[in-house]
Short mmCIF file of C-alpha atoms and ligand atoms in Angstrom, two decimals:
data_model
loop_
_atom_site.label_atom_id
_atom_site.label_comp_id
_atom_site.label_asym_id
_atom_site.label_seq_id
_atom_site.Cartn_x
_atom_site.Cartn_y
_atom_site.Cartn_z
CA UNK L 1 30.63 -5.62 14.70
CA UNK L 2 27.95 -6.90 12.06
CA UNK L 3 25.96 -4.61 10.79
CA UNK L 4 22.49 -4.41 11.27
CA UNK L 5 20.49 -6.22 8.57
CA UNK L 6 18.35 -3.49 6.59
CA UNK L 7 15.37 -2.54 8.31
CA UNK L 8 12.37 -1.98 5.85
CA UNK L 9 9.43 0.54 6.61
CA UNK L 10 6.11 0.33 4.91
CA UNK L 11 2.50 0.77 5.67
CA UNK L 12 -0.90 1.02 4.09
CA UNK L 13 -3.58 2.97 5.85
CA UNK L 14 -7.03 0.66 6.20
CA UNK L 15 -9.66 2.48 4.13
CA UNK L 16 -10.49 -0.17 1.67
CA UNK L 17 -10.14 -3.52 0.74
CA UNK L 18 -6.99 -4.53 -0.92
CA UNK L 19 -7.03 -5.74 -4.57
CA UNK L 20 -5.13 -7.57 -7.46
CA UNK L 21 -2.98 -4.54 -7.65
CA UNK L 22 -2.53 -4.80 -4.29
CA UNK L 23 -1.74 -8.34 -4.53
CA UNK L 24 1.18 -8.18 -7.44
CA UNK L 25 2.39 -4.91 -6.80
CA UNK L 26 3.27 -3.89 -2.83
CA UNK L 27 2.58 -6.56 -1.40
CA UNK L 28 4.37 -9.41 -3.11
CA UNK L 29 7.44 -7.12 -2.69
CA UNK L 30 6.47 -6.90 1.35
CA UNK L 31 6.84 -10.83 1.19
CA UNK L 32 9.92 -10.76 -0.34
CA UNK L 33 11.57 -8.27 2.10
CA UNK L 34 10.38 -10.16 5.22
CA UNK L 35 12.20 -13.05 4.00
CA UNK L 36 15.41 -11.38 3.13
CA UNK L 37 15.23 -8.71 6.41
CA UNK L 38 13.48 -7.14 9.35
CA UNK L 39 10.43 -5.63 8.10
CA UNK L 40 8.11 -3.34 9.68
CA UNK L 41 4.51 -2.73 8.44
CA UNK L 42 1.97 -0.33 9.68
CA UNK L 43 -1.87 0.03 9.76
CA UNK L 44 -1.85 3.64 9.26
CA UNK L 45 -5.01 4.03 11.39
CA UNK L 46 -4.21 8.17 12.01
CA UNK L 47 -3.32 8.83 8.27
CA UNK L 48 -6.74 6.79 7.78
CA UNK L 49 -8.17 10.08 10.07
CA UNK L 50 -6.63 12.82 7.42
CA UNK L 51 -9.62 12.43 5.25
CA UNK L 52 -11.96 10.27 6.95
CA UNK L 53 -12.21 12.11 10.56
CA UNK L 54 -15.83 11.90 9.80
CA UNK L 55 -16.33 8.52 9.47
CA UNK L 56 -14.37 6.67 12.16
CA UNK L 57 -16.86 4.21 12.88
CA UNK L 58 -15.61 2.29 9.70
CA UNK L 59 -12.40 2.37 11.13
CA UNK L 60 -12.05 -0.84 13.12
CA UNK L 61 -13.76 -3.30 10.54
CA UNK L 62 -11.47 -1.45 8.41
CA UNK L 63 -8.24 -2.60 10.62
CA UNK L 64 -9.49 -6.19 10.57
CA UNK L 65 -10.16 -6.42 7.11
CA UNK L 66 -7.12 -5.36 5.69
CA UNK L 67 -5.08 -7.35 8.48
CA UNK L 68 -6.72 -10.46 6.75
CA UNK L 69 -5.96 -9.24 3.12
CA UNK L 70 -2.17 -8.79 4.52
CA UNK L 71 -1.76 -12.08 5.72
CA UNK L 72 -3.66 -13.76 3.02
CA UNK L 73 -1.23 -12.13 0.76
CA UNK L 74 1.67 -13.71 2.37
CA UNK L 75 2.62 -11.15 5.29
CA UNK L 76 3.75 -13.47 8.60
CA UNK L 77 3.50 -11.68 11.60
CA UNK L 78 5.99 -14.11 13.15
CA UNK L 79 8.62 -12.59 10.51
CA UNK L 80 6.80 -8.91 9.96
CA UNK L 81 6.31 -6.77 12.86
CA UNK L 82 3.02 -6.14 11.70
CA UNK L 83 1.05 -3.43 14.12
CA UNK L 84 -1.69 -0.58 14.27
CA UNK L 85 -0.42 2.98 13.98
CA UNK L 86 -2.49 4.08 16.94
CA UNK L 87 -1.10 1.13 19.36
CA UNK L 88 2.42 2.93 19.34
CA UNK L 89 1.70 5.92 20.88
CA UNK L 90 5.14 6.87 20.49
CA UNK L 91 4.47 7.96 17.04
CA UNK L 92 1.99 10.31 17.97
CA UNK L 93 4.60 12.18 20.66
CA UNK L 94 7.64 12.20 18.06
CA UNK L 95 4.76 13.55 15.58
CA UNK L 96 4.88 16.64 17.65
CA UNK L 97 7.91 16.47 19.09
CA UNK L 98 9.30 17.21 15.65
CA UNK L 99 6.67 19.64 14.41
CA UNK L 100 8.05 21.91 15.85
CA UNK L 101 11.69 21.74 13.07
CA UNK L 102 9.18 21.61 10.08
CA UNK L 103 8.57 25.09 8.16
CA UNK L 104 5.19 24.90 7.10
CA UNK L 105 6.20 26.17 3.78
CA UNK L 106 8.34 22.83 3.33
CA UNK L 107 4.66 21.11 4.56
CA UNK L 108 2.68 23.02 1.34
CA UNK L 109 5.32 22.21 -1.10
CA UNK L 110 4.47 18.28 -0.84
CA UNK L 111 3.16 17.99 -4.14
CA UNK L 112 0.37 15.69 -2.96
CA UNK L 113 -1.00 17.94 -0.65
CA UNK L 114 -1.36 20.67 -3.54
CA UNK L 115 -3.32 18.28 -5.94
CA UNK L 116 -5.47 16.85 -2.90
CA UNK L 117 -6.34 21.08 -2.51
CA UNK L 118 -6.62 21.31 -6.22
CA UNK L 119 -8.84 18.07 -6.48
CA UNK L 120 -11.06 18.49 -3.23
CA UNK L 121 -11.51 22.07 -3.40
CA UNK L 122 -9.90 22.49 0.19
CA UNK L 123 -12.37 19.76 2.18
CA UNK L 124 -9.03 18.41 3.37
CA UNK L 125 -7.21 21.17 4.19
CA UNK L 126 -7.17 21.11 7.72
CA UNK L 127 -3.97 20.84 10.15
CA UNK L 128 -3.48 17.19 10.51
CA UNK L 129 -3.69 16.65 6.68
CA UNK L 130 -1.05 18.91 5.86
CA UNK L 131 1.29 17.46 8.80
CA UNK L 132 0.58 13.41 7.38
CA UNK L 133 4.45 13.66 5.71
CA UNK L 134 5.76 14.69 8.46
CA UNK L 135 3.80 11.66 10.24
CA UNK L 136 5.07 9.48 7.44
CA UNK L 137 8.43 10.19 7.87
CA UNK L 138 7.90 9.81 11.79
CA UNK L 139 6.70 6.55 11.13
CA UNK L 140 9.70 5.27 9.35
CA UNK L 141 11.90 7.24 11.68
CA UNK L 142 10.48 5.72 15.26
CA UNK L 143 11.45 2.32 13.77
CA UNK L 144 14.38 3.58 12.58
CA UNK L 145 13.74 2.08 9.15
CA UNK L 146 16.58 2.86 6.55
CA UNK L 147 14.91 1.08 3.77
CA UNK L 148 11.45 2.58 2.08
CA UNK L 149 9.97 0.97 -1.08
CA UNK L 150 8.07 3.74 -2.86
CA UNK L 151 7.00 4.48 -5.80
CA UNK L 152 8.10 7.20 -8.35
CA UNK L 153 5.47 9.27 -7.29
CA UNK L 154 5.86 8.97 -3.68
CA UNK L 155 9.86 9.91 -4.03
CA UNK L 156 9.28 13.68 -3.28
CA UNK L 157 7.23 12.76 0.33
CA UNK L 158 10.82 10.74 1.38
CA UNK L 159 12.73 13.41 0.08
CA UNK L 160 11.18 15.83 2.32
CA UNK L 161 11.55 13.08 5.47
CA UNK L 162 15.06 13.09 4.89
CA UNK L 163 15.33 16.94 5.09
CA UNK L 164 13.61 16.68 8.49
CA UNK L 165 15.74 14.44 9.69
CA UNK L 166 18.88 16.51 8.73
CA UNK L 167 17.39 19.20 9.92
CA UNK L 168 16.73 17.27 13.03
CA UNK L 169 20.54 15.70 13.08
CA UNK L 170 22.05 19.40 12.36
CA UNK L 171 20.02 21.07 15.52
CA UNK L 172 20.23 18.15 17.59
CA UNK L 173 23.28 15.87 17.02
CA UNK L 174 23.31 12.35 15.12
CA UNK L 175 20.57 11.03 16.23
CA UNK L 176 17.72 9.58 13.70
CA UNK L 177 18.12 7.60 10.78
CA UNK L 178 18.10 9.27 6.97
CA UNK L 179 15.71 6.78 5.11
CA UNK L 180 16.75 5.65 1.40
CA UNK L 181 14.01 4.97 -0.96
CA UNK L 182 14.14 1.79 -2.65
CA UNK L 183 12.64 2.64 -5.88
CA UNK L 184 9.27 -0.03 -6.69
CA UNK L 185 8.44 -0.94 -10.17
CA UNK L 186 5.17 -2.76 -10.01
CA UNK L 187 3.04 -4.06 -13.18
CA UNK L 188 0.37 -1.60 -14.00
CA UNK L 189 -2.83 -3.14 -13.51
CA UNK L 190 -5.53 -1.63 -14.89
CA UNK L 191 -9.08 -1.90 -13.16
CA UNK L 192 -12.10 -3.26 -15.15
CA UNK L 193 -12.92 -0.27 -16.15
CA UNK L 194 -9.58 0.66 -17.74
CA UNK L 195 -8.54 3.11 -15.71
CA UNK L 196 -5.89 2.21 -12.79
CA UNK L 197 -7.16 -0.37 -10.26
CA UNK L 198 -8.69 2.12 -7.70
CA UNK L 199 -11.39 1.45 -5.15
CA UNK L 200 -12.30 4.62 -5.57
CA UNK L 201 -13.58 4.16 -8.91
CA UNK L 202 -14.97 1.23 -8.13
CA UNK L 203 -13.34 -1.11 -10.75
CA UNK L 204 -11.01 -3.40 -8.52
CA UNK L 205 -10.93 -7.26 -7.99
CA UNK L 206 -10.25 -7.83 -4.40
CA UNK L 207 -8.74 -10.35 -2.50
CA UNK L 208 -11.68 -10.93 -0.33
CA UNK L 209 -13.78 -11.32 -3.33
CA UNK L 210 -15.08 -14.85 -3.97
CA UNK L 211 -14.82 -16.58 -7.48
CA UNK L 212 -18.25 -15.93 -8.46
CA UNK L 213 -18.07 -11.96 -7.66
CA UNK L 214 -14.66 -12.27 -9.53
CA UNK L 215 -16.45 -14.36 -12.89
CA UNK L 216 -19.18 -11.61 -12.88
CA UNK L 217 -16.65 -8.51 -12.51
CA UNK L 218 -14.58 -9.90 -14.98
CA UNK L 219 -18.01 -10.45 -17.34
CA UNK L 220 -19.20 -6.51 -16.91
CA UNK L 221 -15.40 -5.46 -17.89
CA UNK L 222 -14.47 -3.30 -20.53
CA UNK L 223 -12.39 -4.39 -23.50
CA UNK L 224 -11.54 -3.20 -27.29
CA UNK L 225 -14.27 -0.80 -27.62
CA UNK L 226 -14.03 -1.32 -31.48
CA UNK L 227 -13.89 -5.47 -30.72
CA UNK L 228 -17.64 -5.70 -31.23
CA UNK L 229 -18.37 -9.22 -32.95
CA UNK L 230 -16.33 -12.07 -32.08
CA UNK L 231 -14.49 -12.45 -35.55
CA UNK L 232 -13.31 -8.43 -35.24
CA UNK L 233 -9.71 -8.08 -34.87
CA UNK L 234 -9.05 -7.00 -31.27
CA UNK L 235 -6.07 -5.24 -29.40
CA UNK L 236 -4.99 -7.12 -26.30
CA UNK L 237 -2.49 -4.22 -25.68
CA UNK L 238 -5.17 -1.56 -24.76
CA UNK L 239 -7.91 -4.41 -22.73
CA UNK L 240 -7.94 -5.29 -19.28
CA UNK L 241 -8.77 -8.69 -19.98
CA UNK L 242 -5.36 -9.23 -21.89
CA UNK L 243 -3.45 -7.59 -18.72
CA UNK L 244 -5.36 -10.26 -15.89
CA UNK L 245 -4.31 -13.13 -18.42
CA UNK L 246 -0.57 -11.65 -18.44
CA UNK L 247 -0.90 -11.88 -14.70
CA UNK L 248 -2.32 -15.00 -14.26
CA UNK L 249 -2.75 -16.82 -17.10
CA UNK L 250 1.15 -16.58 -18.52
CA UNK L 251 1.40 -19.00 -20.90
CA UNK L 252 -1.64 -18.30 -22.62
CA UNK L 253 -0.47 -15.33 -22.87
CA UNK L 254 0.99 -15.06 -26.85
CA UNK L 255 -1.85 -17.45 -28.04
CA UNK L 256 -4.44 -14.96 -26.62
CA UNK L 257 -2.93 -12.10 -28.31
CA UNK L 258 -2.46 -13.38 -31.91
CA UNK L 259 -6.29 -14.91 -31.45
CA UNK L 260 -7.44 -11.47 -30.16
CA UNK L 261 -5.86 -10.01 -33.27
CA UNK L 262 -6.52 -12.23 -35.86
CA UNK L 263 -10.32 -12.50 -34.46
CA UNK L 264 -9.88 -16.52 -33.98
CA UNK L 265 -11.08 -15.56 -30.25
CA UNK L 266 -14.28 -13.65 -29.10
CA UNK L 267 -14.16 -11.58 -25.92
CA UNK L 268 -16.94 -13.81 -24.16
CA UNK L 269 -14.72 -17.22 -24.20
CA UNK L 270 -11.64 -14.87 -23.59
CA UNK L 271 -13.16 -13.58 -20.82
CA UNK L 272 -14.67 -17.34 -19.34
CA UNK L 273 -10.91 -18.20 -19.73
CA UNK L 274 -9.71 -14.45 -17.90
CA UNK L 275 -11.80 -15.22 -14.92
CA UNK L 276 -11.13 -18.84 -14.52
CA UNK L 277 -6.94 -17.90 -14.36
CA UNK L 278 -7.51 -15.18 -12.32
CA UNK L 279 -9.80 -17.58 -9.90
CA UNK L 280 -7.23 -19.95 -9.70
CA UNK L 281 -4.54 -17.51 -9.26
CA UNK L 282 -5.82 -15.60 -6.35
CA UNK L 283 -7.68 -19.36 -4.78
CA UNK L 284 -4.50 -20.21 -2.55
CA UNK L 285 -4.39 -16.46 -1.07
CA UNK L 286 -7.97 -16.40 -0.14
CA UNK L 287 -7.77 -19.92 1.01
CA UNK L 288 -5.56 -18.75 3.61
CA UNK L 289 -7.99 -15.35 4.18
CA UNK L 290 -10.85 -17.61 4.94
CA UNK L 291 -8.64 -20.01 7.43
CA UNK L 292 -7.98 -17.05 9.72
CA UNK L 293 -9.79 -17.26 12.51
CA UNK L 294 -11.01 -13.45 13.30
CA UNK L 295 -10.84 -13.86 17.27
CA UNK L 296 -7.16 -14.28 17.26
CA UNK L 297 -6.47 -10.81 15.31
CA UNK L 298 -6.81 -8.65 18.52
CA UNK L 299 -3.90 -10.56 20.21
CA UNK L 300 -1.54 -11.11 17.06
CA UNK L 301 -1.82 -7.37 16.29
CA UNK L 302 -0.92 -6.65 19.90
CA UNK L 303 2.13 -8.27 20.08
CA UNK L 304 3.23 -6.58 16.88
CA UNK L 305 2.39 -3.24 18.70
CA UNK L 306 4.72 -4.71 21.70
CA UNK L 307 7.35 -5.01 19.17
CA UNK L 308 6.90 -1.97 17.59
CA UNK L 309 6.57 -0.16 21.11
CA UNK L 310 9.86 -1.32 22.45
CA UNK L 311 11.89 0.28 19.01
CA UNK L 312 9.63 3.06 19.05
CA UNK L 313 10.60 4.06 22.61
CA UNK L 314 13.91 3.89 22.49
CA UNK L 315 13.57 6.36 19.66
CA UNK L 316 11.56 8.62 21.41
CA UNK L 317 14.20 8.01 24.40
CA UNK L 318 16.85 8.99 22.00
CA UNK L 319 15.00 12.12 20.67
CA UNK L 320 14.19 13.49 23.66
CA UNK L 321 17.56 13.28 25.15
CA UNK L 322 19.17 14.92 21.72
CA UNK L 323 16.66 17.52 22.88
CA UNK L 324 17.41 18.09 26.48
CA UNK L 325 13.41 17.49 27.20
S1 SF4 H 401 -10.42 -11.08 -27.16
FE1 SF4 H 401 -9.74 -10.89 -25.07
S2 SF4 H 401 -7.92 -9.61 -25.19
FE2 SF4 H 401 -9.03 -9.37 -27.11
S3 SF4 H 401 -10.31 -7.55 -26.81
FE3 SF4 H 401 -11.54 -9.36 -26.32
S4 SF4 H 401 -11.31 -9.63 -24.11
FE4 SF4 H 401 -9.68 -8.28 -24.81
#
């Protein structure tokens, strides 16, 4: 028999427009595991709910925006089964179906959910928030996904899907999949503030941005604080500017840095130079944003729900008969 080609789980959850980081970190590595095997990719619209239950009108523009920044970015939905979370209400049974196995104490021990207590004072703690692992993991289980790019940080959240599934497998008989992590090393792009690329501190460059919001973000950046006149000697290793031209401006790259240093090159021309790489870098990806026409997102997302229905049931089918239900 061959053996099924690996099946790779991922998702993103649409609160936010998706950025450079975005663009060189999870999602070029999306691209290149739709063209070497089935890949699955989810618009976590009920993880979006966790923390913003509040504000669900958002939600839908939400949806459509990022769908645009995915396929922009290279994601084919005739390769990726590409669908909404809440389409596949499959998920949502299995969710509960398997609550049930989970010790809450395994639930509070998710480091995540202890900083997000630590950091919000409790605002989040209510019941769905500390069950969105176990949704994670149901998510990459209903597809049966075997294959989970994550990063370091993530590795403890898989490691606690894997328990539930043994768990689930020891009560129950072989039944789901254990996922293995496939351990992602992205660049670390800092935002133009310095700080990690983060929409919530408002310091990203987005896909959807146009050139001219790009120039003027690149402009108001931050770079060698102790760079002040254009002959200083600069450090490219601790600016943001030096980081976009390592991303798109490569080989500039070791003329920029001796010029920063030797203070041959001023921040203002480094930075007319930064924005016009960076321009021409992202110009083919939001070339294809803008040729998406909007009206045919509603029926390209359904049929990746179709898709994702028909595995997700026969999961469910599966689970439910390993349960006697
Ligand atoms: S010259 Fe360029 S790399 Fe050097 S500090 Fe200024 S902006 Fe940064």
């Amino acid at each position: 028999m061959t053996p099924r080609p690996r099946r790779v789980m991922s998702g993103t959850r649409p609160t936010g427009r998706l950025h450079l980081g975005h663009l060189v970190g999870a999602l070029s590595q999306w691209v290149e595991f739709q063209r070497t095997g089935e890949t699955f990719i989810e618009i976590a619209d009920l993880h979006a709910l966790t923390t913003a239950f509040d504000r669900t009108g958002d939600i839908a523009d939400s949806i459509r925006e990022l769908f645009l920044d995915l396929v922009a970015a290279g994601i084919d939905p005739k390769r990726t089964t590409l669908y909404v979370q809440s389409h596949v209400p499959q998920i949502s049974e299995m969710h509960l179906l398997l609550s049930m196995i989970v010790p809450v104490a395994w639930l509070q021990r998710v480091p995540t959910f202890k900083d997000q207590i630590n950091e919000l004072g409790g605002e989040v703690a209510t019941y769905g928030f500390l069950g969105y692992p176990l949704m994670q993991l149901v998510d990459i289980a209903v597809m049966r996904g075997d294959t989970v790019p994550v990063g370091k940080d993530q590795l403890s959240h898989l490691e606690f899907g894997r328990e539930v599934v043994r768990r689930f497998n020891h009560l129950y008989g072989p039944t789901l999949v254990e996922p293995q992590a496939t351990l992602s090393e992205f660049p670390d792009v800092p935002g133009t503030d310095g700080r990690k690329m983060s929409k919530s501190y408002g310091n990203t460059i987005d896909i959807a941005d146009d050139e001219e919001t790009t120039t003027k973000k690149v402009r108001a950046s931050i770079t060698d604080p102790l760079k002040v006149r254009r002959h200083d000697p600069g450090r490219p290793e601790i600016c943001p500017i030096f980081k976009y031209h390592e991303l798109a401006n490569v080989p500039r790259v070791p003329a920029i840095a001796a010029e920063c240093r030797s203070g041959a090159l001023g921040c203002v021309d480094c930075k007319t130079e930064c924005a016009e790489a960076l321009n021409l870098f992202m110009r083919p990806v939001r070339e294809r944003r803008s040729a998406i026409n909007p009206s045919t997102i509603p029926a390209i997302l359904e049929e990746g729900a179709e898709k994702a229905r028909a595995v997700a049931s026969a999961t469910l089918a599966d689970v439910k008969t390993a349960m006697k239900l």
